[in-house]
CSV table of C-alpha atoms and ligand atoms in Angstrom, one decimal:
chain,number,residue,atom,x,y,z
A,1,UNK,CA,29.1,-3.0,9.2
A,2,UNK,CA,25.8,-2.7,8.8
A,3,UNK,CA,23.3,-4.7,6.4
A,4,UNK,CA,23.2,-1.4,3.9
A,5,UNK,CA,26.8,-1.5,3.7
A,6,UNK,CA,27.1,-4.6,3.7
A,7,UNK,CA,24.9,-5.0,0.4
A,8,UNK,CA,26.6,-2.4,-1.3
A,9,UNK,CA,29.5,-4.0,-0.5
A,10,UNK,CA,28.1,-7.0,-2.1
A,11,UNK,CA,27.5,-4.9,-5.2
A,12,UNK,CA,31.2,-3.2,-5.8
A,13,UNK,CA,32.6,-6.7,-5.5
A,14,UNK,CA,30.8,-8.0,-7.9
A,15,UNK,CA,31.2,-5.1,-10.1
A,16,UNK,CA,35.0,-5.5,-9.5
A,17,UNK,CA,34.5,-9.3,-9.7
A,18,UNK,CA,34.0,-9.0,-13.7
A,19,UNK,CA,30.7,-8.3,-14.3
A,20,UNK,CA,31.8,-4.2,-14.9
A,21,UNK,CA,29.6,-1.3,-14.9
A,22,UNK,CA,28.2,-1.5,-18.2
A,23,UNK,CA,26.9,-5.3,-17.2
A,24,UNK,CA,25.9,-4.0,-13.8
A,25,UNK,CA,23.5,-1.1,-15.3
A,26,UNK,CA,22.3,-4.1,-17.9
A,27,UNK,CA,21.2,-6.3,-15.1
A,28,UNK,CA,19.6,-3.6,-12.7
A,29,UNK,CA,17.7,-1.3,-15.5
A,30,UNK,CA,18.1,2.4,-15.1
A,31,UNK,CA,17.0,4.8,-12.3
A,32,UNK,CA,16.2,7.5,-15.1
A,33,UNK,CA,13.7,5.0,-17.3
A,34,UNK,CA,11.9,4.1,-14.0
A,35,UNK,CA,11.6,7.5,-13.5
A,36,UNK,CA,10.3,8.1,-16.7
A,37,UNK,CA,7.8,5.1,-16.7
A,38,UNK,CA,6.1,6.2,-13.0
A,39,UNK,CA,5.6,9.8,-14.3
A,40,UNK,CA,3.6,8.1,-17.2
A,41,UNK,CA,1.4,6.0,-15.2
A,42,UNK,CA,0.9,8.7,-13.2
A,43,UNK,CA,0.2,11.6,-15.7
A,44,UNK,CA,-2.8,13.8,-15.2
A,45,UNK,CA,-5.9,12.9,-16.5
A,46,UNK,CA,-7.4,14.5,-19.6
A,47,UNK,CA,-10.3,16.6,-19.3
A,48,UNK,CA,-12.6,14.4,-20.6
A,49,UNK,CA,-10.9,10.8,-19.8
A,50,UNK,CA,-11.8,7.3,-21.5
A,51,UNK,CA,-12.1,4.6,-19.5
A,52,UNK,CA,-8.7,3.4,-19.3
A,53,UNK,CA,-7.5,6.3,-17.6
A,54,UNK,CA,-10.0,6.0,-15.1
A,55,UNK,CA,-9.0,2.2,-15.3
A,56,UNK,CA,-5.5,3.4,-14.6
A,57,UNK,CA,-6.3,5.7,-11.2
A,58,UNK,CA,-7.8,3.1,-10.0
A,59,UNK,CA,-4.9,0.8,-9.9
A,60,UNK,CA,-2.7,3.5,-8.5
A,61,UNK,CA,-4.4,2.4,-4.8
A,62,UNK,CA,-2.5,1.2,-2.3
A,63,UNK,CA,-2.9,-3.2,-2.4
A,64,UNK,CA,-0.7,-5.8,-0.3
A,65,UNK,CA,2.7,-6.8,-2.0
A,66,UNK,CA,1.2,-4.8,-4.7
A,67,UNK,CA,0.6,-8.0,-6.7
A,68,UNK,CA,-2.7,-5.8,-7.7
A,69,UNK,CA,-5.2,-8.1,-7.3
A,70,UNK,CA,-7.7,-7.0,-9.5
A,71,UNK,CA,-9.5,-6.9,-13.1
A,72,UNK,CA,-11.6,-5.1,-14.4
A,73,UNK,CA,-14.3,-5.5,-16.8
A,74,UNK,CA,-16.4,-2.7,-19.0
A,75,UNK,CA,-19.7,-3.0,-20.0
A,76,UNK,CA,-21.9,-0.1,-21.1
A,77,UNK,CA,-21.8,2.3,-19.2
A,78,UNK,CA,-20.5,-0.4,-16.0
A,79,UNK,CA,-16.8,-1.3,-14.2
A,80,UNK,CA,-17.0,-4.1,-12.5
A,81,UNK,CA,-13.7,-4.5,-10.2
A,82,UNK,CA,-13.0,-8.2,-9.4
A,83,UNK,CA,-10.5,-10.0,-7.6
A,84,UNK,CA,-8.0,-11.7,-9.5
A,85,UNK,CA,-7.2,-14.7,-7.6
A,86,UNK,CA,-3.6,-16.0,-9.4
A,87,UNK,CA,-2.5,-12.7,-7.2
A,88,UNK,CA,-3.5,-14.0,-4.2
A,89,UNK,CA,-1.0,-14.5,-1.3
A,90,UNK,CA,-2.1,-17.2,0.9
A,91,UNK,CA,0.5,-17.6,3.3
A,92,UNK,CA,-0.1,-13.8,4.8
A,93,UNK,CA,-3.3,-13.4,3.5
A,94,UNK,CA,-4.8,-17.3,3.6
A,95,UNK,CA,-8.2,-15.8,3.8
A,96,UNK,CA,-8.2,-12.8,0.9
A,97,UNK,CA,-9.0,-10.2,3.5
A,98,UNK,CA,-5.3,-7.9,2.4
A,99,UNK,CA,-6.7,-8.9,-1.5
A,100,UNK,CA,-10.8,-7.8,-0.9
A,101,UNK,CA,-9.1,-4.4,1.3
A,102,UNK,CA,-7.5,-3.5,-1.8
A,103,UNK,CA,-10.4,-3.8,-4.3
A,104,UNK,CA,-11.7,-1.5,-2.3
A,105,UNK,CA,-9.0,1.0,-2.4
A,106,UNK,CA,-8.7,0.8,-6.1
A,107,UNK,CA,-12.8,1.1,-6.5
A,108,UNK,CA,-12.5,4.0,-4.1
A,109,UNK,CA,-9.8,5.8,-6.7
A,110,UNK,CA,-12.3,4.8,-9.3
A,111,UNK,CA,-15.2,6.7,-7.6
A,112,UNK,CA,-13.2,9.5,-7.2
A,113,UNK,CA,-11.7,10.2,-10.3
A,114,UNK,CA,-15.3,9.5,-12.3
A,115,UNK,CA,-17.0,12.1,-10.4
A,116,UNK,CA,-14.2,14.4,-10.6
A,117,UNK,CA,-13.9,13.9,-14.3
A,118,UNK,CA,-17.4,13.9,-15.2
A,119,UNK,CA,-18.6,11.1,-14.5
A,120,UNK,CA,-20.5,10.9,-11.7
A,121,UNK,CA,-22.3,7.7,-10.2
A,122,UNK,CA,-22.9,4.4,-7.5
A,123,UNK,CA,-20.8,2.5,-6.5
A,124,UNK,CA,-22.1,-1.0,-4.8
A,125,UNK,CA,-19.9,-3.7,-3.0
A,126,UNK,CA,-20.9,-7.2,-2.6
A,127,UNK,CA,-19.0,-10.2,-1.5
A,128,UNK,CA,-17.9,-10.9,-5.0
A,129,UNK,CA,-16.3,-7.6,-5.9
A,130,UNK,CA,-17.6,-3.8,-6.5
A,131,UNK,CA,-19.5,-2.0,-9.6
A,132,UNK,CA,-19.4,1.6,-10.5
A,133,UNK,CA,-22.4,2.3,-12.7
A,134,UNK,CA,-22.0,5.9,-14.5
A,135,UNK,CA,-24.5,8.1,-14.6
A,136,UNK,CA,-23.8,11.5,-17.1
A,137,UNK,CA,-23.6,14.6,-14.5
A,138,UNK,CA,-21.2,17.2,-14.1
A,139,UNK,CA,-17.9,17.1,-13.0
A,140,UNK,CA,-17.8,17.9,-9.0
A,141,UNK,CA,-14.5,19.1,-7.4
A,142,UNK,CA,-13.2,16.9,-4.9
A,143,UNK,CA,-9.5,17.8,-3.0
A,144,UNK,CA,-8.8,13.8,-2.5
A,145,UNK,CA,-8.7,14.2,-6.7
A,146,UNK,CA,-5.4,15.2,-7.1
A,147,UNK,CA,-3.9,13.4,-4.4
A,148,UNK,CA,-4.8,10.1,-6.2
A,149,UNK,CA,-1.1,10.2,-8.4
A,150,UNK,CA,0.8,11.6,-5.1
A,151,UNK,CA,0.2,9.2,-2.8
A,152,UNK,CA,2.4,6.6,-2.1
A,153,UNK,CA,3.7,4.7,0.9
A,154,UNK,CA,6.2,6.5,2.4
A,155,UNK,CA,8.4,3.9,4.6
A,156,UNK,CA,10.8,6.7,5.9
A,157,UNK,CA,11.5,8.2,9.5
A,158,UNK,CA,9.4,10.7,10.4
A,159,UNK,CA,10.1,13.8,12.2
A,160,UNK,CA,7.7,12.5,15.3
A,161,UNK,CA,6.3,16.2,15.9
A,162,UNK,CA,2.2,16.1,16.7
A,163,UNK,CA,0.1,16.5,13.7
A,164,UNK,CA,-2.5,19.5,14.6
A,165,UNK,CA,-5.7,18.5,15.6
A,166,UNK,CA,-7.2,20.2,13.0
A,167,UNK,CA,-5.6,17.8,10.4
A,168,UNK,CA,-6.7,15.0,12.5
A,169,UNK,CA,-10.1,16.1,12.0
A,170,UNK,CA,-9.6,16.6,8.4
A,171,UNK,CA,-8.5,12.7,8.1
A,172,UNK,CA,-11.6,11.4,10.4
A,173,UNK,CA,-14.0,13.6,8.1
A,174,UNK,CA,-12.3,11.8,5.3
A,175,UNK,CA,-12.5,8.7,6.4
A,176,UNK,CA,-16.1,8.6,7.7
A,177,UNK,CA,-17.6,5.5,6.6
A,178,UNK,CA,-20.8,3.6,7.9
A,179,UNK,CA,-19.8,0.1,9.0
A,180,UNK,CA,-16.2,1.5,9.7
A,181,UNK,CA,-14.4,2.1,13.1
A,182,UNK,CA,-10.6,4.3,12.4
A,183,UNK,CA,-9.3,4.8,16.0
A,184,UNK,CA,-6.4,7.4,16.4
A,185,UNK,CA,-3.8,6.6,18.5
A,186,UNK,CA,-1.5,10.2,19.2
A,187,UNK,CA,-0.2,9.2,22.5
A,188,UNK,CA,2.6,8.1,23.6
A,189,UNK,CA,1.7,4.9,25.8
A,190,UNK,CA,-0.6,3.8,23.4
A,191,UNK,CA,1.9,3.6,20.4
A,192,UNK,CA,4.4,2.0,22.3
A,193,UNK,CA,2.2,-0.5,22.9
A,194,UNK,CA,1.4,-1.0,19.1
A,195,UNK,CA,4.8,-0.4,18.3
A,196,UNK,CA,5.7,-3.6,20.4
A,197,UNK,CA,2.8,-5.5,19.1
A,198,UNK,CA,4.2,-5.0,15.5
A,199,UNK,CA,7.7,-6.1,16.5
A,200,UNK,CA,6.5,-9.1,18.3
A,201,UNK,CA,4.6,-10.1,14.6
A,202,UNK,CA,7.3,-9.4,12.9
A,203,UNK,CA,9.2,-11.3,14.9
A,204,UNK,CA,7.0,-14.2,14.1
A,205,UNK,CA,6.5,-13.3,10.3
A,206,UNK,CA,10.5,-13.0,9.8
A,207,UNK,CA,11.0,-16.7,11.2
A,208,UNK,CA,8.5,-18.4,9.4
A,209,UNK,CA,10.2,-19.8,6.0
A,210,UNK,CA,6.9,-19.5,4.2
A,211,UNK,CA,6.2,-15.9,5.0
A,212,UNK,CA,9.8,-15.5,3.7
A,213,UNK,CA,9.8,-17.4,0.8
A,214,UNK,CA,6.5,-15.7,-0.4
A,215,UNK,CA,7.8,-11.9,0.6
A,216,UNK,CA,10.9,-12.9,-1.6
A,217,UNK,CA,8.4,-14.0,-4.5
A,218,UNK,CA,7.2,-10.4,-4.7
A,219,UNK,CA,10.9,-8.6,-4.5
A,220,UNK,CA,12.1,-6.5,-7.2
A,221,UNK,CA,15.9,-5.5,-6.4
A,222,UNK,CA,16.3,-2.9,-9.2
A,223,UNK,CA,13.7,-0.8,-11.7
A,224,UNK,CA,14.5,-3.2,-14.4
A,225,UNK,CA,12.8,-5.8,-12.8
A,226,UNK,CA,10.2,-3.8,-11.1
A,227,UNK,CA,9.1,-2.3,-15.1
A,228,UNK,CA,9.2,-5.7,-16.9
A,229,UNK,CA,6.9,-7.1,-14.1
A,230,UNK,CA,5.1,-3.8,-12.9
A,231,UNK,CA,4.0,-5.4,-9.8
A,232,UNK,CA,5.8,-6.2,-6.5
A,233,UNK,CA,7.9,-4.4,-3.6
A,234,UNK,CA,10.3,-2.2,-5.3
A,235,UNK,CA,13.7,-2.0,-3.2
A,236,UNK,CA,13.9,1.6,-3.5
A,237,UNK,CA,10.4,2.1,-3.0
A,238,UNK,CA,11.1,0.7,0.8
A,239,UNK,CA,14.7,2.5,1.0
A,240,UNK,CA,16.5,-0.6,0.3
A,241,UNK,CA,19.6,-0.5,-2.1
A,242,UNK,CA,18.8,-1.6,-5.7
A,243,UNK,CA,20.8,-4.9,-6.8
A,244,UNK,CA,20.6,-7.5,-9.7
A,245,UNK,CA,18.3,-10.0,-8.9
A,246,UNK,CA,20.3,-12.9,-8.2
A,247,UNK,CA,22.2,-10.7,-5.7
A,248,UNK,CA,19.4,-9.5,-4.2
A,249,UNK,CA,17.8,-13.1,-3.3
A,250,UNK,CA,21.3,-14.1,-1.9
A,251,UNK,CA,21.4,-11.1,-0.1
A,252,UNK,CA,17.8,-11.2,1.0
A,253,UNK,CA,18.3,-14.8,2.5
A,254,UNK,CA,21.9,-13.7,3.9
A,255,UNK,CA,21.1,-10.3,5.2
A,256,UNK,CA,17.6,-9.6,6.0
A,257,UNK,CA,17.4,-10.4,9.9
A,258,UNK,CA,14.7,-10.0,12.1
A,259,UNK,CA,16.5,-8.5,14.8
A,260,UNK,CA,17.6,-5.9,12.6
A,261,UNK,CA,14.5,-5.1,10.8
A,262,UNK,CA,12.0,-5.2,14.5
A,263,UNK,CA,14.6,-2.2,15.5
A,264,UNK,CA,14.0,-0.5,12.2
A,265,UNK,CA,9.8,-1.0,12.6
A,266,UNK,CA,10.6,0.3,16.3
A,267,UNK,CA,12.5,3.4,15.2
A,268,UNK,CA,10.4,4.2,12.2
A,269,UNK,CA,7.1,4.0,14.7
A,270,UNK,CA,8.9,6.3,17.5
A,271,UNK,CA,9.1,8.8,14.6
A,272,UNK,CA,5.7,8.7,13.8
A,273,UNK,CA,3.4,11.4,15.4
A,274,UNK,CA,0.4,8.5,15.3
A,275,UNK,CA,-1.2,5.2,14.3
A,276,UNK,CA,-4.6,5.2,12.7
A,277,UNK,CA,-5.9,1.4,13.3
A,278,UNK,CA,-9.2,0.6,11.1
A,279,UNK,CA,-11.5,-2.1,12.0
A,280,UNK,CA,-14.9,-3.0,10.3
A,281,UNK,CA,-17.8,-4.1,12.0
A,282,UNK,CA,-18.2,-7.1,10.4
A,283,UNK,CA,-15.3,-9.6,9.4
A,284,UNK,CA,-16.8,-10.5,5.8
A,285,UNK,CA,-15.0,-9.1,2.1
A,286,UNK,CA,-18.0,-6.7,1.7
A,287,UNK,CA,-16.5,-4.8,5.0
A,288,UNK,CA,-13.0,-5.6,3.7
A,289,UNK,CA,-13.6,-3.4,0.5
A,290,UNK,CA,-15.2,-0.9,2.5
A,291,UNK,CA,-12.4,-0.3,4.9
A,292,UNK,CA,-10.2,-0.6,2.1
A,293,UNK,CA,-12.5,2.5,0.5
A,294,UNK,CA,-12.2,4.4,4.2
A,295,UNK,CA,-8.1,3.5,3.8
A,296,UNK,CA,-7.4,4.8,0.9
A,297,UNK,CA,-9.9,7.8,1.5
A,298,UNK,CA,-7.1,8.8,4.9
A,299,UNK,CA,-4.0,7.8,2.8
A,300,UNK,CA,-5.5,10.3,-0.1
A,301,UNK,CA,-6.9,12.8,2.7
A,302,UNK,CA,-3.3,12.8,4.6
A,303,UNK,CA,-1.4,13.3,1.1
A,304,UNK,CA,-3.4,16.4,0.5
A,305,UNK,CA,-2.0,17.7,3.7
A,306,UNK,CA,1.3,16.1,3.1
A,307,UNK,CA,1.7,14.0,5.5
A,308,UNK,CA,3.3,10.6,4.6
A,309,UNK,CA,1.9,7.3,5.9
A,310,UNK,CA,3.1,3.5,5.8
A,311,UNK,CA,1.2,0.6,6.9
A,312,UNK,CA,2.6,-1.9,9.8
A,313,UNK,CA,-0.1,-4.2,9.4
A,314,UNK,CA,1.7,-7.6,11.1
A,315,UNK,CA,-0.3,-7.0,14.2
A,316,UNK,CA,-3.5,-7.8,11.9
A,317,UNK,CA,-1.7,-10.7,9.8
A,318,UNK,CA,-0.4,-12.4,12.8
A,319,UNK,CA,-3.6,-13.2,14.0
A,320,UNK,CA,-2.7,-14.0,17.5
A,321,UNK,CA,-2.2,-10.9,18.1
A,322,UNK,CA,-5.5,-9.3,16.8
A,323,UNK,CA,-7.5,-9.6,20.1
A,324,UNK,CA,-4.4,-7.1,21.9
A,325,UNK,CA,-4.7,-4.6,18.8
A,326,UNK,CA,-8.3,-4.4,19.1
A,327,UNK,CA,-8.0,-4.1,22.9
A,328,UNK,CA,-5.2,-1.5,22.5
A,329,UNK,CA,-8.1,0.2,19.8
A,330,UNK,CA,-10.8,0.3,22.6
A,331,UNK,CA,-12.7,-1.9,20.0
A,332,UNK,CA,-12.1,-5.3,22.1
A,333,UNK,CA,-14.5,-8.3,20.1
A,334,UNK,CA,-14.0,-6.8,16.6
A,335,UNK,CA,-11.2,-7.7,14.4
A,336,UNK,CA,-8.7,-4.7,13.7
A,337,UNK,CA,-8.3,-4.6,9.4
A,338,UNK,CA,-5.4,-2.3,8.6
A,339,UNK,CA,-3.0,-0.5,10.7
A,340,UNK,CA,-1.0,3.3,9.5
A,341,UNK,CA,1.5,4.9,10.6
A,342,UNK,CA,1.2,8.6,9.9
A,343,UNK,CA,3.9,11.7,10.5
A,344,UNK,CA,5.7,14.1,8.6
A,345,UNK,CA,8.8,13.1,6.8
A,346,UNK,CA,10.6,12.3,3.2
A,347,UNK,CA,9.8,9.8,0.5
A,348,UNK,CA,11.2,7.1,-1.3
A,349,UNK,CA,9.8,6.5,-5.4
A,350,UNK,CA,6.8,5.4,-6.7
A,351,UNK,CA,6.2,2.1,-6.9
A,352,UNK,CA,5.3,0.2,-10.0
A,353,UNK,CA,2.3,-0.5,-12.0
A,354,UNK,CA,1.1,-3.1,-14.6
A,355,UNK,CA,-0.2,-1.4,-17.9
A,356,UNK,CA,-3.9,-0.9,-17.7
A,357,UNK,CA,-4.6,-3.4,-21.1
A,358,UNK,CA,-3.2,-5.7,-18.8
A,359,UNK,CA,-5.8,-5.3,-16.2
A,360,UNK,CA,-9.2,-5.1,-18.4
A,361,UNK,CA,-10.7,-8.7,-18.7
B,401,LIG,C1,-4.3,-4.5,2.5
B,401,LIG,C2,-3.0,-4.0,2.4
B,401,LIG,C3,-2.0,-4.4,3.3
B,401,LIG,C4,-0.7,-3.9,3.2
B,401,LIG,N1,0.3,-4.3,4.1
B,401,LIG,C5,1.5,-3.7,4.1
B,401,LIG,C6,2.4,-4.0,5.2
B,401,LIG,O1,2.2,-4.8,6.1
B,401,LIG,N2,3.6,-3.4,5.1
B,401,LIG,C7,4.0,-2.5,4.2
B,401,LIG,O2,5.1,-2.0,4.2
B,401,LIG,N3,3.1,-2.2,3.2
B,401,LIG,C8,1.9,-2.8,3.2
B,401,LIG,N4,0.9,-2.4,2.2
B,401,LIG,C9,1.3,-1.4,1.2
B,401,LIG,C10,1.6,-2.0,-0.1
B,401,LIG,O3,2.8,-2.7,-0.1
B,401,LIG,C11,1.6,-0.8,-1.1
B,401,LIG,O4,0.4,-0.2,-1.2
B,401,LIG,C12,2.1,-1.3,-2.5
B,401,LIG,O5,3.4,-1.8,-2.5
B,401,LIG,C13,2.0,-0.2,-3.6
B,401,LIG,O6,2.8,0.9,-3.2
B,401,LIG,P1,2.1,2.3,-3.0
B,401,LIG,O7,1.0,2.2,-2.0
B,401,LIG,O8,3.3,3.2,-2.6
B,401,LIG,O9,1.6,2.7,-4.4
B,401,LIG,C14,-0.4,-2.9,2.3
B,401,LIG,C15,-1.4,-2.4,1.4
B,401,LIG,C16,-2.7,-2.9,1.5
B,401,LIG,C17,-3.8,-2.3,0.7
């Protein structure tokens, strides 16, 4: 029997056990209100948007756990996006790098949807956070646009076939960013050997109780929790079965073995046609929110082509194993930032969102 079953198994007994199906659907939400809620936070924009749409592209970006680290604060005619530091997660991020990354994603989605809608103007990083200052143009076409509400993480199998190298050039166009090294790994050799280097960190993340006790912080077993809290790793969001809570914590600490998910990691890499491993020149959050701007920029670029990707980042958060990465990368001496995987395959849903008042300091 395997864990899937298992957990399901888990569920009918307790369903059977007394609690029924009517207290079942009470303690896990329903599929068809989550449904409901992502197509609102992802509905089109209007033509000529107010800030807290803008506001609310923004925080569709990818971020770590998606705790969504960020506020952001209007003046005038000014966002500032700034990290908010009670979402930090210090035992696999103790030094903000996954939390300054995805300020730069979500500025990135800013930038895009202002000039797209309108709004055209600059946006400056500095170690403290980024600013978009508007300026009134007109509105210029960009094809990453309407990728912004499709993307997602898709943490599926792939069907492994080579993506054309056309498309690869589309995503390195899309991607190109001064102070930013992506490095596409398509071959064989090479992502076995990341493939083995994000098995052995998962190995090591998966037996270290804080790294579990903090993942476990951010689960949401069913799209009840994952609306109330609009934050967090929805199960169904990473194809995992969608529980009440308390059943999903016991079956989290019961079930979720590292042997298990390393051959999972190793069979969703083997199905991916490549890696895309990012590394900034300088280790400093300035270059974090940049690459996390180039990031989001490929994940956007690849969704207009529909092609999924999913990050498999322990070989960056284990930070052993950084120097092999960036060895791997032909980048020896710089530290690698974010790893992808990238293919063609199906996805999972959406995950959640906070509301945008909650997010505007
Ligand atoms: C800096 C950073 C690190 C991340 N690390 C991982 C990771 O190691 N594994 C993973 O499955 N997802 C990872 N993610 C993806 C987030 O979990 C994901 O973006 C978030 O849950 C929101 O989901 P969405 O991107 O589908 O909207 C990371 C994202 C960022 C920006």
């Amino acid at each position: 029997m395997n864990r899937r079953n298992l957990l399901l198994g888990a569920g009918a007994l307790a369903v059977a056990g007394g609690a029924g199906v009517a207290g079942w659907r009470a303690s896990v939400g329903s599929v068809a209100d989550y449904d409901r809620y992502s197509d609102r936070l992802r509905a089109a924009m209007p033509p000529d948007p107010a800030m807290a749409d803008l506001i609310r592209y923004a925080t569709l970006a990818a971020n770590g756990h998606n705790t969504q680290p960020w506020r952001f604060r209007i003046k005038g005619e000014t966002i500032d996006i700034l990290p908010d530091l009670s979402r930090r997660t210090p035992v696999v991020d103790p030094d903000d790098h996954h939390l300054f990354v995805s300020l730069g994603c979500a500025a990135e989605n800013l930038r895009i949807a202002a000039t797209a809608t309108g709004r055209p103007g600059a946006l400056s990083i500095d170690d403290a956070g980024a600013r978009y200052v508007f300026d009134r143009g007109s509105a210029r076409t960009d094809p990453l646009f309407a990728a912004i509400p499709a993307r997602r993480c898709s943490r599926t199998l792939y069907d492994g076939r080579p993506v054309p190298n056309s498309d690869l050039e589309t995503l390195r166009r899309a991607t190109d960013t001064p102070g930013v090294r992506l490095v596409l790994l398509t071959d064989r050799p090479r992502i076995d050997q990341a493939r083995d280097l994000v098995v052995a960190g998962n190995e090591a993340q998966m037996t270290d109780p804080a790294f579990m006790a903090e993942l476990k912080r951010w689960l949401r077993f069913n799209p009840g929790d994952a609306m109330r809290t609009g934050d967090g790793l929805y199960s169904a969001a990473s194809g995992s079965p969608i529980l009440p809570a308390g059943l999903g914590g016991i079956a989290f600490d019961r079930f979720f073995a590292a042997a298990a998910e390393n051959e999972k990691y190793a069979r969703q890499i083997d199905s991916s046609s490549g890696l895309a491993v990012f590394l900034a020149e300088r280790a400093d959050p300035a270059h974090w929110m940049t690459v996390g701007r180039a990031c989001q920029r490929f994940m956007l670029a690849a969704t207009a082509l529909d092609l999924r990707c999913a990050f498999v980042n322990q070989p960056v958060e284990v930070a052993g194993l950084r120097p092999a990465l960036a060895d791997l990368a032909g980048e020896a001496g710089l530290r690698p930032d974010l790893v992808l995987r990238f293919g063609r395959g199906p996805v999972l849903p959406f995950a959640p969102r906070r509301p945008v008042a909650a997010v505007i300091v």
